[in-house]
């Protein structure tokens, strides 16, 4: 199994240093999304005291020419703190700080999708939009081969692995357990986890989160997963179809509701939203992966519990549809619906914003409105 060289460094020796007192100083790790729209970057600074809110955190900068975000001649980018979490790696009082990125002229970078998402969420705050996102991922060795798979072959066919138990069915549970506990410590709204259909594939769920919190919490959960995998010497992949052929892809099913949908008779509001989504399928497909639908085309084939990328469909308890209404929601006539189209590497800011624009702001057509 190909693991990283740094994974073989002694963690016990490191622990000696991590137990040293740090005085009144606090380490704040600033995290941001790079120019790929998928990769995360981070760096740390020392603060003189523990920050109690975002307002206590200073702006910072970095070299955007090394993160696919600017050219070298004008490469200073601004890091604007947006959300703060406890640091599960360095522990209290240290912090993880999720940041927005602005260019030299204080305009958002192309991959800073949080700014418009926040604006749209503020417009519908009185409707209390809740989201829950189901993040699927695949654990790989550093050579890109799925963790635990035979080095020159395949494991047995899919069937025994989903929610499986046992060394021959669950590949890499230590990573899942470490990530879950780290997220709880950090204050991420993680609400569950399970082994997925393909061996070495797992899922964690984040939510319910209201408004902009959905994107913030999912991005930080992804960062924590990358860091946990780094400690174990393996890699996490959010590729929507990491292994071609008769293996399940990886999505990020998004559950959505408003106050009206959650109250008695809310099924009518759910059905109205689905009707609006049906008329705007291509806009959503473009918003649901970082390559405008190209990544999802490998996954949304109509097989392996997916819908066809070219067709919109909805149904009760139907996992082959674009939109699934859970059976108990159909029975109780209130609750939420699940959009099964977003890919595992989607930007949650883009996905949640698209749902608000179509379902609550009643936008139509292939382009988002400008507010």
mmCIF file of C-alpha atoms in Angstrom:
data_model
loop_
_atom_site.group_PDB
_atom_site.id
_atom_site.type_symbol
_atom_site.label_atom_id
_atom_site.label_comp_id
_atom_site.label_asym_id
_atom_site.label_seq_id
_atom_site.Cartn_x
_atom_site.Cartn_y
_atom_site.Cartn_z
ATOM 1 C CA UNK A 1 0.000 0.000 0.000
ATOM 2 C CA UNK A 2 1.590 3.298 -1.103
ATOM 3 C CA UNK A 3 1.620 5.737 1.814
ATOM 4 C CA UNK A 4 3.452 9.055 2.102
ATOM 5 C CA UNK A 5 6.979 9.312 3.491
ATOM 6 C CA UNK A 6 5.857 11.768 6.178
ATOM 7 C CA UNK A 7 3.403 9.191 7.542
ATOM 8 C CA UNK A 8 6.374 7.118 8.689
ATOM 9 C CA UNK A 9 7.800 9.962 10.817
ATOM 10 C CA UNK A 10 7.387 9.241 14.529
ATOM 11 C CA UNK A 11 4.110 10.686 15.820
ATOM 12 C CA UNK A 12 5.270 9.955 19.381
ATOM 13 C CA UNK A 13 8.266 12.274 18.936
ATOM 14 C CA UNK A 14 6.004 14.978 17.497
ATOM 15 C CA UNK A 15 3.662 14.595 20.459
ATOM 16 C CA UNK A 16 6.473 15.608 22.873
ATOM 17 C CA UNK A 17 6.574 19.005 21.204
ATOM 18 C CA UNK A 18 2.805 19.382 20.866
ATOM 19 C CA UNK A 19 2.533 19.026 24.655
ATOM 20 C CA UNK A 20 4.802 22.013 25.303
ATOM 21 C CA UNK A 21 2.925 25.006 26.776
ATOM 22 C CA UNK A 22 2.284 27.859 24.337
ATOM 23 C CA UNK A 23 1.820 30.677 26.863
ATOM 24 C CA UNK A 24 -0.876 33.222 26.038
ATOM 25 C CA UNK A 25 -0.239 32.944 22.314
ATOM 26 C CA UNK A 26 -2.719 31.323 19.940
ATOM 27 C CA UNK A 27 -2.069 29.640 16.581
ATOM 28 C CA UNK A 28 -4.672 30.463 13.937
ATOM 29 C CA UNK A 29 -4.633 28.366 10.770
ATOM 30 C CA UNK A 30 -6.117 30.360 7.870
ATOM 31 C CA UNK A 31 -7.785 28.131 5.228
ATOM 32 C CA UNK A 32 -8.882 29.126 1.728
ATOM 33 C CA UNK A 33 -10.067 27.651 -1.582
ATOM 34 C CA UNK A 34 -7.445 27.929 -4.333
ATOM 35 C CA UNK A 35 -7.845 28.757 -8.014
ATOM 36 C CA UNK A 36 -8.965 25.236 -8.968
ATOM 37 C CA UNK A 37 -12.195 25.698 -6.995
ATOM 38 C CA UNK A 38 -11.488 22.309 -5.388
ATOM 39 C CA UNK A 39 -8.105 22.487 -3.668
ATOM 40 C CA UNK A 40 -7.639 23.888 -0.180
ATOM 41 C CA UNK A 41 -4.608 25.819 1.082
ATOM 42 C CA UNK A 42 -3.652 26.849 4.602
ATOM 43 C CA UNK A 43 -1.054 28.748 6.609
ATOM 44 C CA UNK A 44 -0.712 29.686 10.257
ATOM 45 C CA UNK A 45 -0.072 32.898 12.177
ATOM 46 C CA UNK A 46 0.377 33.688 15.864
ATOM 47 C CA UNK A 47 -2.191 35.818 17.675
ATOM 48 C CA UNK A 48 -1.540 37.497 21.039
ATOM 49 C CA UNK A 49 -4.789 36.273 22.590
ATOM 50 C CA UNK A 50 -7.642 33.898 21.877
ATOM 51 C CA UNK A 51 -10.093 35.390 19.347
ATOM 52 C CA UNK A 52 -13.711 35.286 20.519
ATOM 53 C CA UNK A 53 -15.311 36.177 17.174
ATOM 54 C CA UNK A 54 -14.480 36.736 13.497
ATOM 55 C CA UNK A 55 -14.044 40.455 14.223
ATOM 56 C CA UNK A 56 -11.009 39.620 16.405
ATOM 57 C CA UNK A 57 -9.163 38.025 13.461
ATOM 58 C CA UNK A 58 -6.908 40.183 11.295
ATOM 59 C CA UNK A 59 -6.996 40.130 7.504
ATOM 60 C CA UNK A 60 -3.936 38.491 5.942
ATOM 61 C CA UNK A 61 -2.463 37.956 2.497
ATOM 62 C CA UNK A 62 -0.689 35.344 0.375
ATOM 63 C CA UNK A 63 1.006 34.838 -2.992
ATOM 64 C CA UNK A 64 -1.774 34.108 -5.471
ATOM 65 C CA UNK A 65 0.648 33.270 -8.285
ATOM 66 C CA UNK A 66 1.409 29.993 -6.481
ATOM 67 C CA UNK A 67 -2.260 29.006 -5.987
ATOM 68 C CA UNK A 68 -3.539 29.509 -9.576
ATOM 69 C CA UNK A 69 -5.143 32.801 -8.503
ATOM 70 C CA UNK A 70 -2.989 35.566 -10.050
ATOM 71 C CA UNK A 71 0.140 36.236 -12.078
ATOM 72 C CA UNK A 72 3.486 36.939 -10.414
ATOM 73 C CA UNK A 73 3.647 40.643 -11.277
ATOM 74 C CA UNK A 74 0.590 41.416 -9.130
ATOM 75 C CA UNK A 75 0.239 38.444 -6.847
ATOM 76 C CA UNK A 76 -0.845 39.710 -3.409
ATOM 77 C CA UNK A 77 -4.273 38.341 -2.470
ATOM 78 C CA UNK A 78 -6.269 39.187 0.652
ATOM 79 C CA UNK A 79 -7.546 36.599 3.140
ATOM 80 C CA UNK A 80 -10.755 37.785 4.792
ATOM 81 C CA UNK A 81 -11.774 35.650 7.824
ATOM 82 C CA UNK A 82 -15.320 34.338 7.346
ATOM 83 C CA UNK A 83 -15.860 31.502 9.844
ATOM 84 C CA UNK A 84 -13.943 30.253 12.894
ATOM 85 C CA UNK A 85 -13.712 26.742 14.361
ATOM 86 C CA UNK A 86 -11.757 25.038 17.145
ATOM 87 C CA UNK A 87 -8.552 23.385 15.908
ATOM 88 C CA UNK A 88 -8.724 19.598 16.466
ATOM 89 C CA UNK A 89 -5.049 19.117 15.503
ATOM 90 C CA UNK A 90 -3.433 21.680 17.830
ATOM 91 C CA UNK A 91 -6.434 21.754 20.219
ATOM 92 C CA UNK A 92 -7.737 24.678 22.283
ATOM 93 C CA UNK A 93 -7.188 27.609 22.329
ATOM 94 C CA UNK A 94 -5.982 27.329 18.703
ATOM 95 C CA UNK A 95 -8.302 28.006 15.783
ATOM 96 C CA UNK A 96 -9.144 27.060 12.207
ATOM 97 C CA UNK A 97 -10.183 30.125 10.208
ATOM 98 C CA UNK A 98 -12.035 29.710 6.913
ATOM 99 C CA UNK A 99 -11.385 32.720 4.674
ATOM 100 C CA UNK A 100 -12.755 34.405 1.597
ATOM 101 C CA UNK A 101 -10.177 35.501 -0.995
ATOM 102 C CA UNK A 102 -10.119 38.969 -2.559
ATOM 103 C CA UNK A 103 -7.862 40.207 -5.378
ATOM 104 C CA UNK A 104 -5.524 43.200 -5.157
ATOM 105 C CA UNK A 105 -8.495 45.458 -6.063
ATOM 106 C CA UNK A 106 -10.668 43.965 -3.256
ATOM 107 C CA UNK A 107 -12.906 42.180 -5.774
ATOM 108 C CA UNK A 108 -13.636 38.446 -5.144
ATOM 109 C CA UNK A 109 -11.510 35.891 -6.987
ATOM 110 C CA UNK A 110 -13.192 33.663 -9.566
ATOM 111 C CA UNK A 111 -13.353 30.779 -7.078
ATOM 112 C CA UNK A 112 -14.655 32.898 -4.176
ATOM 113 C CA UNK A 113 -18.271 31.814 -4.554
ATOM 114 C CA UNK A 114 -19.085 32.579 -0.934
ATOM 115 C CA UNK A 115 -19.661 36.311 -1.496
ATOM 116 C CA UNK A 116 -22.651 35.962 -3.853
ATOM 117 C CA UNK A 117 -23.954 32.957 -1.909
ATOM 118 C CA UNK A 118 -24.045 35.050 1.276
ATOM 119 C CA UNK A 119 -25.851 37.881 -0.526
ATOM 120 C CA UNK A 120 -28.515 35.479 -1.849
ATOM 121 C CA UNK A 121 -28.911 33.759 1.548
ATOM 122 C CA UNK A 122 -29.435 37.139 3.252
ATOM 123 C CA UNK A 123 -32.269 37.891 0.805
ATOM 124 C CA UNK A 124 -34.258 34.830 1.973
ATOM 125 C CA UNK A 125 -33.225 34.723 5.646
ATOM 126 C CA UNK A 126 -36.868 35.066 6.736
ATOM 127 C CA UNK A 127 -37.673 31.721 5.020
ATOM 128 C CA UNK A 128 -35.036 29.904 7.101
ATOM 129 C CA UNK A 129 -33.526 27.668 4.384
ATOM 130 C CA UNK A 130 -31.977 24.509 5.840
ATOM 131 C CA UNK A 131 -29.510 22.273 4.046
ATOM 132 C CA UNK A 132 -27.912 18.899 4.729
ATOM 133 C CA UNK A 133 -25.166 17.655 2.407
ATOM 134 C CA UNK A 134 -24.016 14.033 2.063
ATOM 135 C CA UNK A 135 -20.321 14.109 1.148
ATOM 136 C CA UNK A 136 -19.046 10.951 -0.532
ATOM 137 C CA UNK A 137 -15.298 10.425 -0.940
ATOM 138 C CA UNK A 138 -12.769 7.725 -1.803
ATOM 139 C CA UNK A 139 -9.615 6.901 0.171
ATOM 140 C CA UNK A 140 -6.600 6.413 -2.120
ATOM 141 C CA UNK A 141 -2.959 5.481 -1.616
ATOM 142 C CA UNK A 142 -0.394 8.100 -2.675
ATOM 143 C CA UNK A 143 -0.150 6.224 -5.997
ATOM 144 C CA UNK A 144 -3.828 6.971 -6.696
ATOM 145 C CA UNK A 145 -4.918 3.343 -6.174
ATOM 146 C CA UNK A 146 -8.001 2.853 -3.919
ATOM 147 C CA UNK A 147 -7.019 2.029 -0.339
ATOM 148 C CA UNK A 148 -7.061 -1.689 0.416
ATOM 149 C CA UNK A 149 -7.653 -2.791 -3.186
ATOM 150 C CA UNK A 150 -5.351 -5.535 -4.540
ATOM 151 C CA UNK A 151 -2.327 -3.886 -6.188
ATOM 152 C CA UNK A 152 -3.026 -5.416 -9.612
ATOM 153 C CA UNK A 153 -6.672 -6.313 -9.622
ATOM 154 C CA UNK A 154 -10.058 -5.557 -8.136
ATOM 155 C CA UNK A 155 -11.896 -6.491 -4.953
ATOM 156 C CA UNK A 156 -15.074 -8.582 -5.168
ATOM 157 C CA UNK A 157 -18.060 -6.893 -6.833
ATOM 158 C CA UNK A 158 -20.227 -4.311 -5.044
ATOM 159 C CA UNK A 159 -22.820 -5.609 -2.630
ATOM 160 C CA UNK A 160 -21.239 -6.361 0.776
ATOM 161 C CA UNK A 161 -19.501 -2.986 1.324
ATOM 162 C CA UNK A 162 -22.312 -0.448 1.880
ATOM 163 C CA UNK A 163 -22.528 0.071 5.671
ATOM 164 C CA UNK A 164 -20.334 -3.039 5.862
ATOM 165 C CA UNK A 165 -18.555 -4.409 8.937
ATOM 166 C CA UNK A 166 -15.380 -6.523 8.943
ATOM 167 C CA UNK A 167 -11.846 -6.249 7.617
ATOM 168 C CA UNK A 168 -12.837 -7.665 4.227
ATOM 169 C CA UNK A 169 -15.669 -5.126 3.801
ATOM 170 C CA UNK A 170 -14.695 -1.833 5.501
ATOM 171 C CA UNK A 171 -11.506 -0.310 4.084
ATOM 172 C CA UNK A 172 -10.023 2.490 6.206
ATOM 173 C CA UNK A 173 -12.448 2.924 9.096
ATOM 174 C CA UNK A 174 -9.732 4.481 11.307
ATOM 175 C CA UNK A 175 -9.746 7.539 9.038
ATOM 176 C CA UNK A 176 -13.534 7.820 9.241
ATOM 177 C CA UNK A 177 -13.555 7.612 13.040
ATOM 178 C CA UNK A 178 -10.708 10.127 13.417
ATOM 179 C CA UNK A 179 -12.402 12.556 11.022
ATOM 180 C CA UNK A 180 -15.787 12.249 12.760
ATOM 181 C CA UNK A 181 -14.342 13.024 16.200
ATOM 182 C CA UNK A 182 -12.183 15.862 14.858
ATOM 183 C CA UNK A 183 -15.252 17.473 13.250
ATOM 184 C CA UNK A 184 -17.246 17.210 16.501
ATOM 185 C CA UNK A 185 -14.353 18.818 18.382
ATOM 186 C CA UNK A 186 -14.045 21.621 15.813
ATOM 187 C CA UNK A 187 -17.741 22.484 16.039
ATOM 188 C CA UNK A 188 -18.574 21.293 12.524
ATOM 189 C CA UNK A 189 -22.251 20.303 12.251
ATOM 190 C CA UNK A 190 -21.420 16.712 11.221
ATOM 191 C CA UNK A 191 -24.453 14.468 11.724
ATOM 192 C CA UNK A 192 -23.433 11.008 10.543
ATOM 193 C CA UNK A 193 -21.199 8.715 8.529
ATOM 194 C CA UNK A 194 -21.335 5.381 6.696
ATOM 195 C CA UNK A 195 -19.361 3.095 4.397
ATOM 196 C CA UNK A 196 -20.447 3.457 0.777
ATOM 197 C CA UNK A 197 -21.235 1.021 -2.066
ATOM 198 C CA UNK A 198 -17.715 0.883 -3.527
ATOM 199 C CA UNK A 199 -14.975 -0.449 -1.225
ATOM 200 C CA UNK A 200 -12.710 2.374 0.118
ATOM 201 C CA UNK A 201 -15.579 4.808 -0.494
ATOM 202 C CA UNK A 202 -17.238 6.499 2.485
ATOM 203 C CA UNK A 203 -19.715 9.242 3.215
ATOM 204 C CA UNK A 204 -20.212 11.795 5.949
ATOM 205 C CA UNK A 205 -23.205 14.089 6.333
ATOM 206 C CA UNK A 206 -23.172 17.718 7.470
ATOM 207 C CA UNK A 207 -26.332 19.517 8.580
ATOM 208 C CA UNK A 208 -28.883 20.713 9.161
ATOM 209 C CA UNK A 209 -27.236 24.075 8.534
ATOM 210 C CA UNK A 210 -29.044 27.326 7.820
ATOM 211 C CA UNK A 211 -28.015 29.581 4.951
ATOM 212 C CA UNK A 212 -24.311 30.296 4.456
ATOM 213 C CA UNK A 213 -23.329 27.944 7.306
ATOM 214 C CA UNK A 214 -23.818 24.962 4.969
ATOM 215 C CA UNK A 215 -20.930 25.938 2.711
ATOM 216 C CA UNK A 216 -18.720 26.998 5.628
ATOM 217 C CA UNK A 217 -19.193 23.767 7.559
ATOM 218 C CA UNK A 218 -18.768 21.469 4.546
ATOM 219 C CA UNK A 219 -15.547 23.151 3.388
ATOM 220 C CA UNK A 220 -14.065 22.921 6.896
ATOM 221 C CA UNK A 221 -15.147 19.265 7.164
ATOM 222 C CA UNK A 222 -13.334 18.608 3.865
ATOM 223 C CA UNK A 223 -10.224 20.395 5.128
ATOM 224 C CA UNK A 224 -10.231 18.293 8.306
ATOM 225 C CA UNK A 225 -10.577 15.129 6.204
ATOM 226 C CA UNK A 226 -7.581 16.093 4.039
ATOM 227 C CA UNK A 227 -5.523 16.741 7.193
ATOM 228 C CA UNK A 228 -6.561 13.467 8.859
ATOM 229 C CA UNK A 229 -5.639 11.543 5.702
ATOM 230 C CA UNK A 230 -2.302 13.376 5.610
ATOM 231 C CA UNK A 231 -1.555 12.110 9.140
ATOM 232 C CA UNK A 232 -2.344 8.542 8.024
ATOM 233 C CA UNK A 233 -0.254 8.943 4.857
ATOM 234 C CA UNK A 234 -3.137 8.467 2.427
ATOM 235 C CA UNK A 235 -5.163 10.745 0.144
ATOM 236 C CA UNK A 236 -8.852 11.594 -0.007
ATOM 237 C CA UNK A 237 -10.443 12.050 -3.421
ATOM 238 C CA UNK A 238 -13.698 13.851 -4.166
ATOM 239 C CA UNK A 239 -13.571 12.805 -7.819
ATOM 240 C CA UNK A 240 -17.146 11.982 -8.919
ATOM 241 C CA UNK A 241 -16.069 8.828 -10.759
ATOM 242 C CA UNK A 242 -12.666 7.715 -9.437
ATOM 243 C CA UNK A 243 -12.852 4.196 -10.920
ATOM 244 C CA UNK A 244 -14.428 3.741 -14.356
ATOM 245 C CA UNK A 245 -16.641 0.730 -15.038
ATOM 246 C CA UNK A 246 -19.096 -1.088 -12.808
ATOM 247 C CA UNK A 247 -18.345 0.890 -9.634
ATOM 248 C CA UNK A 248 -20.436 3.594 -7.999
ATOM 249 C CA UNK A 249 -19.419 7.217 -8.449
ATOM 250 C CA UNK A 250 -19.286 9.804 -5.670
ATOM 251 C CA UNK A 251 -21.871 12.522 -5.189
ATOM 252 C CA UNK A 252 -22.847 15.166 -2.674
ATOM 253 C CA UNK A 253 -26.622 14.724 -2.351
ATOM 254 C CA UNK A 254 -28.129 17.947 -1.043
ATOM 255 C CA UNK A 255 -31.212 18.008 1.170
ATOM 256 C CA UNK A 256 -33.171 21.247 1.227
ATOM 257 C CA UNK A 257 -36.160 22.701 3.042
ATOM 258 C CA UNK A 258 -37.663 26.015 4.102
ATOM 259 C CA UNK A 259 -39.814 26.861 7.137
ATOM 260 C CA UNK A 260 -42.907 26.562 4.906
ATOM 261 C CA UNK A 261 -41.883 23.089 3.661
ATOM 262 C CA UNK A 262 -41.296 21.862 7.206
ATOM 263 C CA UNK A 263 -44.732 22.944 8.443
ATOM 264 C CA UNK A 264 -48.075 21.156 7.931
ATOM 265 C CA UNK A 265 -49.029 21.027 4.265
ATOM 266 C CA UNK A 266 -45.461 21.828 3.238
ATOM 267 C CA UNK A 267 -45.542 19.216 0.467
ATOM 268 C CA UNK A 268 -47.205 21.819 -1.794
ATOM 269 C CA UNK A 269 -44.163 24.126 -1.440
ATOM 270 C CA UNK A 270 -41.859 21.147 -2.107
ATOM 271 C CA UNK A 271 -43.758 20.255 -5.285
ATOM 272 C CA UNK A 272 -43.705 23.903 -6.436
ATOM 273 C CA UNK A 273 -39.929 23.979 -5.997
ATOM 274 C CA UNK A 274 -39.474 20.737 -7.946
ATOM 275 C CA UNK A 275 -41.575 22.189 -10.766
ATOM 276 C CA UNK A 276 -39.274 25.211 -10.924
ATOM 277 C CA UNK A 277 -36.172 22.990 -10.818
ATOM 278 C CA UNK A 278 -37.521 20.940 -13.747
ATOM 279 C CA UNK A 279 -37.466 24.058 -15.951
ATOM 280 C CA UNK A 280 -33.877 24.933 -15.049
ATOM 281 C CA UNK A 281 -32.030 21.618 -15.252
ATOM 282 C CA UNK A 282 -29.074 22.780 -17.374
ATOM 283 C CA UNK A 283 -28.380 25.780 -15.087
ATOM 284 C CA UNK A 284 -28.185 23.456 -12.081
ATOM 285 C CA UNK A 285 -25.978 20.911 -13.846
ATOM 286 C CA UNK A 286 -23.520 23.737 -14.581
ATOM 287 C CA UNK A 287 -23.565 24.865 -10.933
ATOM 288 C CA UNK A 288 -23.172 21.353 -9.502
ATOM 289 C CA UNK A 289 -19.523 20.633 -10.314
ATOM 290 C CA UNK A 290 -16.465 22.876 -10.678
ATOM 291 C CA UNK A 291 -16.103 22.136 -14.407
ATOM 292 C CA UNK A 292 -19.597 23.218 -15.401
ATOM 293 C CA UNK A 293 -21.004 19.687 -15.674
ATOM 294 C CA UNK A 294 -18.053 17.915 -17.310
ATOM 295 C CA UNK A 295 -17.062 16.074 -14.122
ATOM 296 C CA UNK A 296 -20.626 15.008 -13.420
ATOM 297 C CA UNK A 297 -21.065 13.659 -16.954
ATOM 298 C CA UNK A 298 -18.827 10.739 -15.938
ATOM 299 C CA UNK A 299 -21.087 9.993 -12.953
ATOM 300 C CA UNK A 300 -24.663 10.864 -13.960
ATOM 301 C CA UNK A 301 -25.205 8.050 -16.466
ATOM 302 C CA UNK A 302 -28.541 6.705 -15.268
ATOM 303 C CA UNK A 303 -26.754 3.706 -13.700
ATOM 304 C CA UNK A 304 -25.293 3.126 -10.215
ATOM 305 C CA UNK A 305 -28.084 4.992 -8.384
ATOM 306 C CA UNK A 306 -27.855 8.126 -10.551
ATOM 307 C CA UNK A 307 -30.139 9.968 -12.944
ATOM 308 C CA UNK A 308 -29.183 10.769 -16.545
ATOM 309 C CA UNK A 309 -27.384 14.127 -16.792
ATOM 310 C CA UNK A 310 -29.497 15.158 -19.817
ATOM 311 C CA UNK A 311 -32.904 14.521 -18.234
ATOM 312 C CA UNK A 312 -34.707 15.889 -15.184
ATOM 313 C CA UNK A 313 -36.749 13.470 -13.089
ATOM 314 C CA UNK A 314 -38.344 13.388 -9.640
ATOM 315 C CA UNK A 315 -39.966 10.664 -7.578
ATOM 316 C CA UNK A 316 -40.820 9.422 -4.113
ATOM 317 C CA UNK A 317 -38.053 7.167 -2.700
ATOM 318 C CA UNK A 318 -36.483 6.916 -6.192
ATOM 319 C CA UNK A 319 -32.680 6.876 -6.053
ATOM 320 C CA UNK A 320 -32.469 6.921 -9.847
ATOM 321 C CA UNK A 321 -34.140 10.346 -10.048
ATOM 322 C CA UNK A 322 -32.669 13.868 -10.108
ATOM 323 C CA UNK A 323 -34.842 14.808 -7.125
ATOM 324 C CA UNK A 324 -35.963 12.305 -4.481
ATOM 325 C CA UNK A 325 -38.831 12.965 -2.095
ATOM 326 C CA UNK A 326 -38.232 10.701 0.929
ATOM 327 C CA UNK A 327 -41.115 8.269 1.521
ATOM 328 C CA UNK A 328 -41.938 9.636 4.987
ATOM 329 C CA UNK A 329 -42.156 13.174 3.522
ATOM 330 C CA UNK A 330 -44.715 11.921 0.997
ATOM 331 C CA UNK A 331 -46.701 10.343 3.827
ATOM 332 C CA UNK A 332 -46.515 13.260 6.296
ATOM 333 C CA UNK A 333 -47.028 15.858 3.522
ATOM 334 C CA UNK A 334 -44.200 18.022 4.868
ATOM 335 C CA UNK A 335 -40.414 17.996 5.272
ATOM 336 C CA UNK A 336 -37.681 18.320 2.645
ATOM 337 C CA UNK A 337 -36.440 17.030 -0.705
ATOM 338 C CA UNK A 338 -33.082 15.663 -1.849
ATOM 339 C CA UNK A 339 -31.270 16.910 -4.970
ATOM 340 C CA UNK A 340 -29.103 13.945 -6.029
ATOM 341 C CA UNK A 341 -27.292 15.745 -8.862
ATOM 342 C CA UNK A 342 -24.403 17.608 -7.153
ATOM 343 C CA UNK A 343 -21.040 15.879 -7.620
ATOM 344 C CA UNK A 344 -18.688 14.995 -4.761
ATOM 345 C CA UNK A 345 -16.319 17.822 -5.781
ATOM 346 C CA UNK A 346 -19.052 20.476 -6.026
ATOM 347 C CA UNK A 347 -18.704 23.840 -4.319
ATOM 348 C CA UNK A 348 -21.443 23.877 -1.656
ATOM 349 C CA UNK A 349 -21.732 27.666 -1.980
ATOM 350 C CA UNK A 350 -22.595 27.249 -5.661
ATOM 351 C CA UNK A 351 -25.063 24.395 -5.026
ATOM 352 C CA UNK A 352 -26.962 26.050 -2.178
ATOM 353 C CA UNK A 353 -27.060 29.401 -3.989
ATOM 354 C CA UNK A 354 -28.513 27.761 -7.125
ATOM 355 C CA UNK A 355 -31.267 26.088 -5.079
ATOM 356 C CA UNK A 356 -32.225 29.409 -3.443
ATOM 357 C CA UNK A 357 -32.222 31.277 -6.758
ATOM 358 C CA UNK A 358 -34.520 28.764 -8.472
ATOM 359 C CA UNK A 359 -36.768 27.649 -5.609
ATOM 360 C CA UNK A 360 -37.151 30.830 -3.542
ATOM 361 C CA UNK A 361 -36.228 33.758 -5.806
ATOM 362 C CA UNK A 362 -38.182 32.142 -8.674
ATOM 363 C CA UNK A 363 -35.449 32.777 -11.229
ATOM 364 C CA UNK A 364 -35.832 31.288 -14.698
ATOM 365 C CA UNK A 365 -33.539 30.763 -17.676
ATOM 366 C CA UNK A 366 -29.947 29.602 -17.986
ATOM 367 C CA UNK A 367 -28.209 32.521 -16.265
ATOM 368 C CA UNK A 368 -28.355 33.723 -12.648
ATOM 369 C CA UNK A 369 -29.986 37.112 -12.053
ATOM 370 C CA UNK A 370 -27.869 40.025 -10.828
ATOM 371 C CA UNK A 371 -29.023 41.644 -7.574
#
